[in-house]
Structures are given as structure tokens and as C-alpha cells.
PDB file of C-alpha atoms and ligand atoms in Angstrom:
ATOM      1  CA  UNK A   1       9.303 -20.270   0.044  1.00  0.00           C
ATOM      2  CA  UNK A   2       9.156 -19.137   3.831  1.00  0.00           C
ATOM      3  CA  UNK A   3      11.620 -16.180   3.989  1.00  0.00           C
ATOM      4  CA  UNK A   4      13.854 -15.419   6.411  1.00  0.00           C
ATOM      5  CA  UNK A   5      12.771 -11.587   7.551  1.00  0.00           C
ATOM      6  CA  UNK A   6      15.595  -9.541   8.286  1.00  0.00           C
ATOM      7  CA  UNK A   7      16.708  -6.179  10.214  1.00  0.00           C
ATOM      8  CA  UNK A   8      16.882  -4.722   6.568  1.00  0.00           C
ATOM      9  CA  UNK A   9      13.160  -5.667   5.812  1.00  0.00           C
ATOM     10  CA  UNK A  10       9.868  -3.062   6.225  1.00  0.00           C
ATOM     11  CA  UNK A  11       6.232  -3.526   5.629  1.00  0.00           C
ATOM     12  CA  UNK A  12       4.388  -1.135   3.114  1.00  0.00           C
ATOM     13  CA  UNK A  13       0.316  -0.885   3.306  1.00  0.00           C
ATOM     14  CA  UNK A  14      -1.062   0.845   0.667  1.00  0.00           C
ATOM     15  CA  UNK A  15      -4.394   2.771   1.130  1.00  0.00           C
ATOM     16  CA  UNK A  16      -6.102   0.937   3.631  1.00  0.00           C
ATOM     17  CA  UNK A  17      -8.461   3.441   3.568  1.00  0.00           C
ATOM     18  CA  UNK A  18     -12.870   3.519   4.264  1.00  0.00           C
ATOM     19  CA  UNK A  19     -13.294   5.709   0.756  1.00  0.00           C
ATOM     20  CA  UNK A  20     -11.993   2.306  -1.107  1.00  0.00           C
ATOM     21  CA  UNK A  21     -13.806  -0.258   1.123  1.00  0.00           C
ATOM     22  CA  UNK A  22     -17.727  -1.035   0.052  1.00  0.00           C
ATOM     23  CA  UNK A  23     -19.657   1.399   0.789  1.00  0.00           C
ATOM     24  CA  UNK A  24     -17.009   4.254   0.296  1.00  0.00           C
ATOM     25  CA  UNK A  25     -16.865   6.603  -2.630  1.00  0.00           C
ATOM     26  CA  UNK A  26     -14.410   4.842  -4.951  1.00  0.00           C
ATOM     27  CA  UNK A  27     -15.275   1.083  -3.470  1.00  0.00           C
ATOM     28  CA  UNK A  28     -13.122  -1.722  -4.242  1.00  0.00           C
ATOM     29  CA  UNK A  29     -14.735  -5.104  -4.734  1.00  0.00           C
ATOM     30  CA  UNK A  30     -13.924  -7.383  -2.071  1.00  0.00           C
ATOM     31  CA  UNK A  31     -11.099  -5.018  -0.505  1.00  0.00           C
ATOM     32  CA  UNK A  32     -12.715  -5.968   2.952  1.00  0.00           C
ATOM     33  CA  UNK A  33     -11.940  -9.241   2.864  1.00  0.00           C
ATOM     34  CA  UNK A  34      -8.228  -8.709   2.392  1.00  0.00           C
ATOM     35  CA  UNK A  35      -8.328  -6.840   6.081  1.00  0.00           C
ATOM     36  CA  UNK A  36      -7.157  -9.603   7.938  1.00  0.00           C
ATOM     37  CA  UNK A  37      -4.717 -11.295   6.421  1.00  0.00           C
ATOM     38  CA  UNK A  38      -3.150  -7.444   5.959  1.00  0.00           C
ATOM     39  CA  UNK A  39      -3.218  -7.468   9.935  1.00  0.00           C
ATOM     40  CA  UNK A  40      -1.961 -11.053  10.336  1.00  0.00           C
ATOM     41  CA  UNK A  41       1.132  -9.228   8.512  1.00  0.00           C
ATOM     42  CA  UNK A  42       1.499  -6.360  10.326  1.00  0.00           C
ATOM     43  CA  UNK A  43       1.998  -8.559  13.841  1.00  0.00           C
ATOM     44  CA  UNK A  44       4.470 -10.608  11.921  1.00  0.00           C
ATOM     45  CA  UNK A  45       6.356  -6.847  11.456  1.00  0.00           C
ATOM     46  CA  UNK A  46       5.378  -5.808  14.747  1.00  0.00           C
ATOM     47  CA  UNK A  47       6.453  -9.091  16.908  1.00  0.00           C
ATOM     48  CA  UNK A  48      10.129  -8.273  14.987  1.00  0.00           C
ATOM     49  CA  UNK A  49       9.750  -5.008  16.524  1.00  0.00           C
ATOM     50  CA  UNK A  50      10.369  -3.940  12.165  1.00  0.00           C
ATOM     51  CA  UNK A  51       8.875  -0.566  10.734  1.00  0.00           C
ATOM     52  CA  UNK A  52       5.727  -0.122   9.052  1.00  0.00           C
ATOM     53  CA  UNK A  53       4.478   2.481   6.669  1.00  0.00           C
ATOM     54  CA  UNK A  54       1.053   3.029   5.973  1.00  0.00           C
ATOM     55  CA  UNK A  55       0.476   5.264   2.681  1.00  0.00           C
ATOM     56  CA  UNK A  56      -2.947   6.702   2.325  1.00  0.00           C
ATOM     57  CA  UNK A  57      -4.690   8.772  -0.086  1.00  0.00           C
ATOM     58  CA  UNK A  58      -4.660  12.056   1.196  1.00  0.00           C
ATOM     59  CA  UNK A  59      -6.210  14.617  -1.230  1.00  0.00           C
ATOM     60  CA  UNK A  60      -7.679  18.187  -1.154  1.00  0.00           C
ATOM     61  CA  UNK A  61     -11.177  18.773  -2.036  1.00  0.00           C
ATOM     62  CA  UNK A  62     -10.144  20.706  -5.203  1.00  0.00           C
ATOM     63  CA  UNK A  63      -7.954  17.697  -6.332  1.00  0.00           C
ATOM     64  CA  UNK A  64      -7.022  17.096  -9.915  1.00  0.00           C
ATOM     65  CA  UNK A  65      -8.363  13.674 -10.445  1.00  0.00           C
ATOM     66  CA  UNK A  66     -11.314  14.091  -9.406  1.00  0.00           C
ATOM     67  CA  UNK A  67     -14.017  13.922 -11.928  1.00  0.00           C
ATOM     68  CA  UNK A  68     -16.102  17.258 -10.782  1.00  0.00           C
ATOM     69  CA  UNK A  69     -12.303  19.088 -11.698  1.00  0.00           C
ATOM     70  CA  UNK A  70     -11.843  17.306 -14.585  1.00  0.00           C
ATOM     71  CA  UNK A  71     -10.224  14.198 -13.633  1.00  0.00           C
ATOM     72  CA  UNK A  72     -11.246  10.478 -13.439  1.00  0.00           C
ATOM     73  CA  UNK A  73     -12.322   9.318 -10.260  1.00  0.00           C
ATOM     74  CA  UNK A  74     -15.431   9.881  -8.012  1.00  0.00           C
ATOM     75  CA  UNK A  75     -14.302  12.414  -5.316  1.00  0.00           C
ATOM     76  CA  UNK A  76     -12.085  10.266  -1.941  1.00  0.00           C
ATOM     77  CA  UNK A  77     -10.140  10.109   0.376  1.00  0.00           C
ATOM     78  CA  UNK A  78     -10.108  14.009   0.662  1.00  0.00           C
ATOM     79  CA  UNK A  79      -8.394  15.145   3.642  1.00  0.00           C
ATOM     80  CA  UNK A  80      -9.799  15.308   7.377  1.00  0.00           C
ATOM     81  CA  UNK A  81     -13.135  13.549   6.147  1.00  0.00           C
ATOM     82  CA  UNK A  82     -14.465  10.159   7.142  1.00  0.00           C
ATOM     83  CA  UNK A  83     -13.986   7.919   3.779  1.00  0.00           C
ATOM     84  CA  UNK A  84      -9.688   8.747   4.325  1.00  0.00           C
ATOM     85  CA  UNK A  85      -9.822   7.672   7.834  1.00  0.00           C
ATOM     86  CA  UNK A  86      -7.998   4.226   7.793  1.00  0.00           C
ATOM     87  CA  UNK A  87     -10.883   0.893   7.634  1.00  0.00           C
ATOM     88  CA  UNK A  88     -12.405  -0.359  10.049  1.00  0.00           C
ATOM     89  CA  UNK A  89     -10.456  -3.603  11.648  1.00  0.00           C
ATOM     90  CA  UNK A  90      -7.458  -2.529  10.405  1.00  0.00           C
ATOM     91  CA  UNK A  91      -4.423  -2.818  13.214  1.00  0.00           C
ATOM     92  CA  UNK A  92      -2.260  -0.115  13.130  1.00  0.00           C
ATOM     93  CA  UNK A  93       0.453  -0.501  15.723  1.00  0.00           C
ATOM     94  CA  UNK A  94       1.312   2.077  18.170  1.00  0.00           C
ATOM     95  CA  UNK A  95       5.202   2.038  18.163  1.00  0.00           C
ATOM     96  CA  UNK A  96       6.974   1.710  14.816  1.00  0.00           C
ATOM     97  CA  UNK A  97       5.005   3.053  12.485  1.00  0.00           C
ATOM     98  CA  UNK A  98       4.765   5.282   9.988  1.00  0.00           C
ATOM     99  CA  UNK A  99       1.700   7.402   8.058  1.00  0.00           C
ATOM    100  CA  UNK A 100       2.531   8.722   4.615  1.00  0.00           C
ATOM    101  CA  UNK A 101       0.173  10.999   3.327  1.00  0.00           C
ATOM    102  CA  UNK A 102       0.256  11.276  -0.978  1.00  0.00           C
ATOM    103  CA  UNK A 103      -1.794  12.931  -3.356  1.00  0.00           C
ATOM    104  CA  UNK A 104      -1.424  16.439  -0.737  1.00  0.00           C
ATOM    105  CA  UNK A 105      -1.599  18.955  -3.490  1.00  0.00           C
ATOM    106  CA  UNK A 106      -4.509  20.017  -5.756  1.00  0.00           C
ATOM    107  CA  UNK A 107      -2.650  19.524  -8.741  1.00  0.00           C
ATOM    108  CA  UNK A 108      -0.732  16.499  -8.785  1.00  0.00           C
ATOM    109  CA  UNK A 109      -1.880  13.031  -8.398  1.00  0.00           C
ATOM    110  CA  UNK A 110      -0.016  10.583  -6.587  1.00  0.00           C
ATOM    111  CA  UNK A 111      -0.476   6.395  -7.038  1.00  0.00           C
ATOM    112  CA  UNK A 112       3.039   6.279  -5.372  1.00  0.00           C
ATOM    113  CA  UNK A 113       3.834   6.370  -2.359  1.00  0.00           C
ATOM    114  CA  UNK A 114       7.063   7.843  -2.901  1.00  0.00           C
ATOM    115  CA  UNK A 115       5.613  10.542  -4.925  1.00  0.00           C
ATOM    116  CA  UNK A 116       5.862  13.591  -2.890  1.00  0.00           C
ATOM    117  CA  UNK A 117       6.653  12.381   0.307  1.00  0.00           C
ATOM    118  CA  UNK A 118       9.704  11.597   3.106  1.00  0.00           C
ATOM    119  CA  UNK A 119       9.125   7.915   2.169  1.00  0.00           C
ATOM    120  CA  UNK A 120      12.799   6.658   0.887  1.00  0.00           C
ATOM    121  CA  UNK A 121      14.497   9.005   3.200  1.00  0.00           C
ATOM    122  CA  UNK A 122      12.858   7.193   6.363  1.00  0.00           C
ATOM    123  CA  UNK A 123      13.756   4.214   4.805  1.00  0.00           C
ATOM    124  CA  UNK A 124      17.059   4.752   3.596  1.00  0.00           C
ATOM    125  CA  UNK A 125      17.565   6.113   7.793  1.00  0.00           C
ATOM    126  CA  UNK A 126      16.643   2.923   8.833  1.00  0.00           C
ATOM    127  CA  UNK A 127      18.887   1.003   6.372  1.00  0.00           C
ATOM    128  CA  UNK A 128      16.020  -1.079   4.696  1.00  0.00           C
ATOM    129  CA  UNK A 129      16.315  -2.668   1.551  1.00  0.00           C
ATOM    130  CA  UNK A 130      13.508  -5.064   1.417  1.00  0.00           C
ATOM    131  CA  UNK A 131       9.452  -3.774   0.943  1.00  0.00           C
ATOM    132  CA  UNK A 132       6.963  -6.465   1.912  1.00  0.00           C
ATOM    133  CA  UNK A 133       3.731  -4.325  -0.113  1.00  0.00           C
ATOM    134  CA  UNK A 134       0.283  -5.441   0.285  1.00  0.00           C
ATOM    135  CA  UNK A 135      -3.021  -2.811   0.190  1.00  0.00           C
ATOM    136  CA  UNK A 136      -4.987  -1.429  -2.522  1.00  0.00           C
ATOM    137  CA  UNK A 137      -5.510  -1.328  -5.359  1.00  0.00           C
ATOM    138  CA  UNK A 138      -3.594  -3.897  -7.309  1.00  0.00           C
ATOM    139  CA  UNK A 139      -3.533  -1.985 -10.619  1.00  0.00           C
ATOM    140  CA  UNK A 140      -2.847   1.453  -9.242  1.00  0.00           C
ATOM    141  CA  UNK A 141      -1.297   2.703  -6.024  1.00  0.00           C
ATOM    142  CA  UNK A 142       0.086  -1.159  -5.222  1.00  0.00           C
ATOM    143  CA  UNK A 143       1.692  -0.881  -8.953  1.00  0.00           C
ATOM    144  CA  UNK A 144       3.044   2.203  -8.694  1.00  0.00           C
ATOM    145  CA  UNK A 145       4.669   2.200  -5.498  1.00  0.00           C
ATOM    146  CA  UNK A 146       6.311  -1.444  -5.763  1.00  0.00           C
ATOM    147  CA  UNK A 147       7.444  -0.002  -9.109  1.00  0.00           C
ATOM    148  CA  UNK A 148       8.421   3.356  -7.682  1.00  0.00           C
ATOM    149  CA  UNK A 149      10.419   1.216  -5.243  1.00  0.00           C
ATOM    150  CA  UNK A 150      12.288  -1.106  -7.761  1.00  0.00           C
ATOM    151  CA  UNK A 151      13.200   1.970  -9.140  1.00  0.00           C
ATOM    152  CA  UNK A 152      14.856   3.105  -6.216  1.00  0.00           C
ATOM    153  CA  UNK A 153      16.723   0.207  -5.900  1.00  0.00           C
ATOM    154  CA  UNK A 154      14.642  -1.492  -3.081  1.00  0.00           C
ATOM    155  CA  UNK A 155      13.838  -5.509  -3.517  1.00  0.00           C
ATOM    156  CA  UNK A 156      10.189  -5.528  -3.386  1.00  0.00           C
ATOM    157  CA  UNK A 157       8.117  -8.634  -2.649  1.00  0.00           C
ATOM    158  CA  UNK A 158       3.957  -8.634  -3.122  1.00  0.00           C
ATOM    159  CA  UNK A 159       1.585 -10.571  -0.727  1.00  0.00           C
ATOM    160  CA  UNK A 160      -0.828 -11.735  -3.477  1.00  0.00           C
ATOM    161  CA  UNK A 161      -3.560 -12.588  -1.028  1.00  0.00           C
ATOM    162  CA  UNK A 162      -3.211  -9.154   0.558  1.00  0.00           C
ATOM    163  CA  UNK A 163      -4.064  -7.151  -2.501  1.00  0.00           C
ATOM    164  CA  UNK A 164      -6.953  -5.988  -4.163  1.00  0.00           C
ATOM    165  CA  UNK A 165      -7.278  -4.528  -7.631  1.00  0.00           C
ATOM    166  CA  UNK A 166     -10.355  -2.064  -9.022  1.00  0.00           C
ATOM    167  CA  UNK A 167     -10.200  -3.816 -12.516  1.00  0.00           C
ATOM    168  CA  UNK A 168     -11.726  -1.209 -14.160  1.00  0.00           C
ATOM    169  CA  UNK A 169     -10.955  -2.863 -17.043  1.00  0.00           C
ATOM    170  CA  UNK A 170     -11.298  -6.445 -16.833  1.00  0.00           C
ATOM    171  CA  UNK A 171      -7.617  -8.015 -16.267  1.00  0.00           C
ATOM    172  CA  UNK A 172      -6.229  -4.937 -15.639  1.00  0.00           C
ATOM    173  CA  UNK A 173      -4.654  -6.271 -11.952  1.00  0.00           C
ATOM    174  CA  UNK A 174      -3.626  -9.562 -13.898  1.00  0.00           C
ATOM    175  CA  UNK A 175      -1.802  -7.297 -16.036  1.00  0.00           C
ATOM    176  CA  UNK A 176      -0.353  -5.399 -12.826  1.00  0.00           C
ATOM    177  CA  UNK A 177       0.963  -8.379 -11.343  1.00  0.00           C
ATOM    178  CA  UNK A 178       2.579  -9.581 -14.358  1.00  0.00           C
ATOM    179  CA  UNK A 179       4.203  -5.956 -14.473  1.00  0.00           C
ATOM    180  CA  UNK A 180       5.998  -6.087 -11.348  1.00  0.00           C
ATOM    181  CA  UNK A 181       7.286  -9.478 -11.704  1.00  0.00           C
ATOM    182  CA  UNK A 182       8.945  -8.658 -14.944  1.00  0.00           C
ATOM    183  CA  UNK A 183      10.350  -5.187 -12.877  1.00  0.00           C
ATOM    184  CA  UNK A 184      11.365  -7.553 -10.071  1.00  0.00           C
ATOM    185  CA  UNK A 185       9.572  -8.292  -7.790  1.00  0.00           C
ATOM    186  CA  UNK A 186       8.904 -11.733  -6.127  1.00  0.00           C
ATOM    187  CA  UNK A 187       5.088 -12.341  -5.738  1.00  0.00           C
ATOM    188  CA  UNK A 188       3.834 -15.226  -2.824  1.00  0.00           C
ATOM    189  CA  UNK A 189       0.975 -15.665  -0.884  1.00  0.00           C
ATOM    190  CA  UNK A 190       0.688 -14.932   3.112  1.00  0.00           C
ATOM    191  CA  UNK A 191       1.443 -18.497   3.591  1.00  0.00           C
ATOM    192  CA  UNK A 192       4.507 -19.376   1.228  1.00  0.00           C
ATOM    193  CA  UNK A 193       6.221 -15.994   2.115  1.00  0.00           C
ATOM    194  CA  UNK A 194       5.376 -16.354   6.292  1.00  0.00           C
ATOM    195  CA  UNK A 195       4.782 -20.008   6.958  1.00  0.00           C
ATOM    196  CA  UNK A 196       1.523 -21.268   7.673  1.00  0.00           C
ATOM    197  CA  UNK A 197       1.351 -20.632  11.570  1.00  0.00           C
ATOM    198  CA  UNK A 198      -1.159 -17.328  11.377  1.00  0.00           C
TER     199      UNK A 198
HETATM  200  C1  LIG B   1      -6.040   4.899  -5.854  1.00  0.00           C
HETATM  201  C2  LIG B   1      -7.386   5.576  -7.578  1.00  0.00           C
HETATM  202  C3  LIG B   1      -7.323   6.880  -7.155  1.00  0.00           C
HETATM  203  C4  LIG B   1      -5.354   3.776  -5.137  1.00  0.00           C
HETATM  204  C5  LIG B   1      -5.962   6.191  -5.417  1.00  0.00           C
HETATM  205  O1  LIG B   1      -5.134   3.886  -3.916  1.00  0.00           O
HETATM  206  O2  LIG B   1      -5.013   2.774  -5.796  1.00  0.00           O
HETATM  207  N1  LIG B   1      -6.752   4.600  -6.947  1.00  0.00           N
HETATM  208  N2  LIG B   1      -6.592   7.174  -6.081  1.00  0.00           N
HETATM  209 ZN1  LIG B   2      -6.615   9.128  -5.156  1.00  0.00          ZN
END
């Protein structure tokens, strides 16, 4: 495939966050592995001097979807606390980017990045059309933002080797996948969408 990135293009990583690394409250198998070829993308972004936006789970301690207030997950990722500072290894660039906090009030949840936040405007200001999405996890936030995004009327293209689902049912990131390719979106690996140079 090798693409030709263009002025128009931005990088989206989702949730890169300690709460859904092992060890953290809401641990995704293997999501530690995915760390570097994540960063290996963000220099490609970075040496093209292109923007990159870093959602992250960003919730109160009262939050909705958490199971002690009735929701489904294992308390994370609530704000100012260890488990929603950004993982360990993880390069985050010091020019260029951008943080986008979701999942802010108590009662709303948020897998989307552009749920609640400034997200399409700063892209829309910077004339992209193009997301390059890779983060966590496959079958929720990843979904929901590259579909939030084909909604929008953004081309969307998903690093398969730089996602990681929860599969909390078995085939459930499969099932993802299969979603956003029938919404749109073209899915590669690190190497047929940037060459094999890393
Ligand atoms: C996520 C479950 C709960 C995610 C966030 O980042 O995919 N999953 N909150
Ligand atoms: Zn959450």
C-alpha cells in the first residue's frame, strides 16, 4: 500500500493511558506491546511536522459507568490520578500536539473522542481530512471514534498492529474491525501503510 501522507493528514491516539495497560484498573491484554509501534507512528507525524491528538479517558470519580454508580466498568482513568496519566514509553511530542480529554462529566460516557470535546473544530482549523487512528481499545473507544469520524465526513484509516481490543466477549474486536471497514475505513498494518523503514 505505502501511502503518500499529506498536509491534510493527522494522527489520532486513543487512550494511551496506565489505567488500561497491565497492571491498571481496567487492563487490556497485551496493550503494552502495541507501545512502540504507536511511537514509531507518532515520529512518522512528527518528522512531517503534522498534528497529533491524543484522546484520553478523563472521568470524574462519580462517573456513570462505573460499576460502584451503577455502570459497567471497574473505576479508571478518573481525573488527576495516576492510572489516567498517559503509559509509560509512550512519546508524546512537544510541539504539535494535541490532548483531548472525554468522558469529563459524571453523567455521560464518552468512547468517542469527538463526544464532548473541541476535537473536529481543531481539525476542521487545520484543514485535515484524513485520521490515521491507532490506541485502545479496538472494540470501544478505537470503534467509536473512527466511526464518530466517518460520520463527520473524515477518511479514516486503522493501523491494525497499533490497536488493542478488551474482547470482553470473545471476537468482539474482530467484529469491530469488520465494522469500520464496512463504514469506510481502510485497515493496514504499520508496514503496508508506512513502508518498512521503522
Ligand atoms: C474505554 C471502556 C471504558 C476505551 C474507555 O478507552 O476503550 N473502554 N472506558
Ligand atoms: Zn472510560
Amino acid at each position: 500500500m505505502k501511502l503518500e501522507i499529506t498536509k491534510r493528514d493527522a494522527l489520532v491516539v486513543v487512550d494511551m493511558q496506565k489505567d488500561f495497560m497491565p497492571g491498571g484498573t481496567l487492563p487490556v491484554p497485551g496493550a503494552d506491546a502495541i507501545v512502540p509501534t504507536i511511537n514509531q507512528t507518532i515520529e512518522r507525524f512528527e518528522k512531517l511536522s503534522l498534528p497529533i491528538f491524543f484522546t484520553r479517558d478523563w472521568h470524574p470519580k462519580t462517573h456513570i459507568s462505573f460499576k460502584e454508580n451503577g455502570g459497567v466498568w471497574p473505576a479508571h482513568c478518573v481525573q488527576h490520578t495516576k492510572g489516567a496519566q498517559f503509559c509509560d514509553g509512550l512519546h508524546i511530542p512537544a510541539d504539535n500536539k494535541f490532548i483531548i480529554s472525554k468522558g469529563v462529566s459524571e453523567d455521560f460516557d464518552a468512547y468517542s473522542g469527538f463526544q464532548g470535546t473541541l476535537l473536529e473544530n481543531l481539525l476542521h482549523e487545520r484543514g485535515v481530512t484524513r485520521l490515521f487512528i491507532c490506541g485502545i481499545a479496538t472494540d470501544y473507544c478505537v470503534k467509536h471514534t473512527l466511526l464518530g469520524a466517518e460520520n463527520l465526513g473524515f477518511r479514516t484509516l486503522l493501523i491494525e498492529d497499533a490497536v488493542k481490543g478488551v474482547d470482553l466477549h470473545p471476537g468482539d474486536s474482530d467484529a469491530a474491525m469488520h465494522e469500520m471497514m464496512q463504514k469506510g475505513a481502510i485497515l493496514g498494518t504499520f508496514e503496508e501503510i508506512f513502508g518498512q523503514d521503522r
